[in-house]
Amino acid sequence: MGRRAVPHVAMRPLWRCRNCGAEWPCQPARLALLMEYRKDRLGLLLYLGGLMVQARNQLAQLNPEHTPDLYDRFLGWARRRDRR
């Protein structure tokens, strides 16, 4: 009997990866999201934007004195890079 693979999904309300414990989306989750949305970058950005709002609200409830800037974590990496 083999070990079951644990997906790299967010553990809410902490927004840590259930598999590796890194801030979600972790690198493996980012790669999986890029593959899933490879033909729909706008859809990926809309999806991540919605999750960013949820994360900000949940993290603010856990620590009202500190609201983290989540843009780079959720959206900055997913934007298309200039191909110059």
Tab-separated table of N, CA and C in Angstrom, residues 25-83:
chain	number	residue	atom	x	y	z
A	25	PRO	N	-0.132	30.596	-2.512
A	25	PRO	CA	0.265	29.458	-3.329
A	25	PRO	C	1.782	29.234	-3.317
A	26	CYS	N	2.163	28.029	-2.946
A	26	CYS	CA	3.572	27.638	-2.933
A	26	CYS	C	4.023	27.367	-4.368
A	27	GLN	N	5.296	27.100	-4.556
A	27	GLN	CA	5.811	26.877	-5.920
A	27	GLN	C	5.107	25.729	-6.638
A	28	PRO	N	4.916	24.559	-6.001
A	28	PRO	CA	4.212	23.487	-6.712
A	28	PRO	C	2.761	23.867	-7.057
A	29	ALA	N	2.093	24.616	-6.180
A	29	ALA	CA	0.723	25.052	-6.475
A	29	ALA	C	0.718	26.035	-7.636
A	30	ARG	N	1.700	26.924	-7.688
A	30	ARG	CA	1.793	27.888	-8.784
A	30	ARG	C	1.975	27.160	-10.114
A	31	LEU	N	2.849	26.183	-10.126
A	31	LEU	CA	3.075	25.419	-11.349
A	31	LEU	C	1.799	24.696	-11.783
A	32	ALA	N	1.114	24.086	-10.832
A	32	ALA	CA	-0.132	23.382	-11.153
A	32	ALA	C	-1.183	24.361	-11.685
A	33	LEU	N	-1.274	25.551	-11.084
A	33	LEU	CA	-2.239	26.554	-11.552
A	33	LEU	C	-1.884	27.051	-12.956
A	34	LEU	N	-0.600	27.260	-13.211
A	34	LEU	CA	-0.189	27.691	-14.553
A	34	LEU	C	-0.532	26.630	-15.596
A	35	MET	N	-0.370	25.370	-15.248
A	35	MET	CA	-0.719	24.300	-16.180
A	35	MET	C	-2.230	24.230	-16.382
A	36	GLU	N	-2.985	24.327	-15.294
A	36	GLU	CA	-4.446	24.238	-15.386
A	36	GLU	C	-5.029	25.390	-16.207
A	37	TYR	N	-4.466	26.574	-16.048
A	37	TYR	CA	-4.974	27.766	-16.722
A	37	TYR	C	-4.077	28.202	-17.889
A	38	ARG	N	-3.326	27.286	-18.465
A	38	ARG	CA	-2.331	27.655	-19.483
A	38	ARG	C	-2.931	28.369	-20.683
A	39	LYS	N	-4.191	28.154	-20.964
A	39	LYS	CA	-4.826	28.826	-22.101
A	39	LYS	C	-5.788	29.922	-21.662
A	40	ASP	N	-5.778	30.252	-20.383
A	40	ASP	CA	-6.716	31.250	-19.863
A	40	ASP	C	-6.059	32.060	-18.738
A	41	ARG	N	-5.081	32.902	-19.105
A	41	ARG	CA	-4.358	33.677	-18.097
A	41	ARG	C	-5.296	34.624	-17.363
A	42	LEU	N	-6.248	35.237	-18.071
A	42	LEU	CA	-7.204	36.137	-17.423
A	42	LEU	C	-8.032	35.375	-16.394
A	43	GLY	N	-8.468	34.178	-16.736
A	43	GLY	CA	-9.214	33.352	-15.784
A	43	GLY	C	-8.395	33.047	-14.543
A	44	LEU	N	-7.099	32.771	-14.735
A	44	LEU	CA	-6.208	32.513	-13.601
A	44	LEU	C	-6.117	33.739	-12.701
A	45	LEU	N	-5.942	34.904	-13.312
A	45	LEU	CA	-5.822	36.134	-12.520
A	45	LEU	C	-7.113	36.452	-11.774
A	46	LEU	N	-8.254	36.215	-12.409
A	46	LEU	CA	-9.534	36.445	-11.727
A	46	LEU	C	-9.714	35.479	-10.564
A	47	TYR	N	-9.365	34.217	-10.779
A	47	TYR	CA	-9.452	33.210	-9.730
A	47	TYR	C	-8.555	33.574	-8.550
A	48	LEU	N	-7.302	33.914	-8.853
A	48	LEU	CA	-6.360	34.269	-7.791
A	48	LEU	C	-6.768	35.554	-7.081
A	49	GLY	N	-7.329	36.515	-7.833
A	49	GLY	CA	-7.795	37.753	-7.203
A	49	GLY	C	-8.891	37.492	-6.184
A	50	GLY	N	-9.810	36.604	-6.523
A	50	GLY	CA	-10.869	36.233	-5.572
A	50	GLY	C	-10.306	35.558	-4.335
A	51	LEU	N	-9.330	34.675	-4.542
A	51	LEU	CA	-8.699	34.006	-3.398
A	51	LEU	C	-7.911	34.987	-2.544
A	52	MET	N	-7.293	35.984	-3.194
A	52	MET	CA	-6.533	36.985	-2.450
A	52	MET	C	-7.455	37.766	-1.504
A	53	VAL	N	-8.647	38.107	-1.964
A	53	VAL	CA	-9.607	38.817	-1.120
A	53	VAL	C	-10.007	37.934	0.063
A	54	GLN	N	-10.280	36.665	-0.193
A	54	GLN	CA	-10.631	35.749	0.896
A	54	GLN	C	-9.490	35.631	1.895
A	55	ALA	N	-8.276	35.499	1.382
A	55	ALA	CA	-7.110	35.362	2.263
A	55	ALA	C	-6.926	36.612	3.115
A	56	ARG	N	-7.049	37.775	2.497
A	56	ARG	CA	-6.877	39.028	3.250
A	56	ARG	C	-7.904	39.105	4.378
A	57	ASN	N	-9.154	38.767	4.089
A	57	ASN	CA	-10.202	38.814	5.114
A	57	ASN	C	-9.941	37.817	6.237
A	58	GLN	N	-9.568	36.602	5.877
A	58	GLN	CA	-9.339	35.579	6.897
A	58	GLN	C	-8.085	35.867	7.717
A	59	LEU	N	-7.025	36.325	7.069
A	59	LEU	CA	-5.804	36.647	7.808
A	59	LEU	C	-6.002	37.865	8.707
A	60	ALA	N	-6.827	38.818	8.267
A	60	ALA	CA	-7.123	39.994	9.100
A	60	ALA	C	-7.918	39.600	10.340
A	61	GLN	N	-8.771	38.592	10.225
A	61	GLN	CA	-9.510	38.113	11.396
A	61	GLN	C	-8.577	37.445	12.393
A	62	LEU	N	-7.564	36.769	11.888
A	62	LEU	CA	-6.614	36.102	12.781
A	62	LEU	C	-5.689	37.089	13.475
A	63	ASN	N	-5.324	38.162	12.762
A	63	ASN	CA	-4.407	39.159	13.313
A	63	ASN	C	-4.840	40.547	12.833
A	64	PRO	N	-5.807	41.164	13.519
A	64	PRO	CA	-6.360	42.442	13.064
A	64	PRO	C	-5.340	43.581	13.007
A	65	GLU	N	-4.245	43.493	13.750
A	65	GLU	CA	-3.254	44.563	13.735
A	65	GLU	C	-2.302	44.493	12.551
A	66	HIS	N	-2.342	43.410	11.800
A	66	HIS	CA	-1.413	43.261	10.672
A	66	HIS	C	-2.178	42.751	9.450
A	67	THR	N	-2.265	43.592	8.438
A	67	THR	CA	-2.863	43.171	7.174
A	67	THR	C	-1.738	43.060	6.160
A	68	PRO	N	-1.384	41.836	5.770
A	68	PRO	CA	-0.258	41.668	4.846
A	68	PRO	C	-0.601	42.132	3.432
A	69	ASP	N	0.409	42.560	2.704
A	69	ASP	CA	0.249	42.886	1.293
A	69	ASP	C	0.358	41.574	0.528
A	70	LEU	N	-0.719	41.146	-0.065
A	70	LEU	CA	-0.778	39.836	-0.696
A	70	LEU	C	-0.661	39.872	-2.214
A	71	TYR	N	-0.449	41.047	-2.787
A	71	TYR	CA	-0.438	41.160	-4.253
A	71	TYR	C	0.618	40.248	-4.895
A	72	ASP	N	1.866	40.371	-4.474
A	72	ASP	CA	2.926	39.558	-5.083
A	72	ASP	C	2.686	38.073	-4.865
A	73	ARG	N	2.211	37.735	-3.702
A	73	ARG	CA	1.969	36.336	-3.354
A	73	ARG	C	0.883	35.709	-4.216
A	74	PHE	N	-0.177	36.465	-4.508
A	74	PHE	CA	-1.294	35.897	-5.251
A	74	PHE	C	-1.320	36.267	-6.728
A	75	LEU	N	-0.916	37.476	-7.078
A	75	LEU	CA	-1.078	37.923	-8.460
A	75	LEU	C	0.222	38.253	-9.179
A	76	GLY	N	1.182	38.811	-8.483
A	76	GLY	CA	2.398	39.288	-9.130
A	76	GLY	C	3.117	38.222	-9.935
A	77	TRP	N	3.199	37.029	-9.431
A	77	TRP	CA	3.898	35.946	-10.120
A	77	TRP	C	3.133	35.456	-11.345
A	78	ALA	N	1.820	35.631	-11.358
A	78	ALA	CA	0.985	35.051	-12.414
A	78	ALA	C	0.815	35.967	-13.622
A	79	ARG	N	1.209	37.222	-13.485
A	79	ARG	CA	1.079	38.146	-14.622
A	79	ARG	C	2.046	37.757	-15.714
A	80	ARG	N	1.642	37.967	-16.923
A	80	ARG	CA	2.508	37.696	-18.081
A	80	ARG	C	3.726	38.586	-18.044
A	81	ARG	N	4.849	38.041	-18.321
A	81	ARG	CA	6.089	38.811	-18.396
A	81	ARG	C	6.229	39.367	-19.802
A	82	ASP	N	6.808	40.563	-19.918
A	82	ASP	CA	7.106	41.109	-21.245
A	82	ASP	C	8.095	40.206	-21.953
A	83	ARG	N	7.883	39.999	-23.207
A	83	ARG	CA	8.775	39.124	-23.987
A	83	ARG	C	9.640	39.980	-24.898
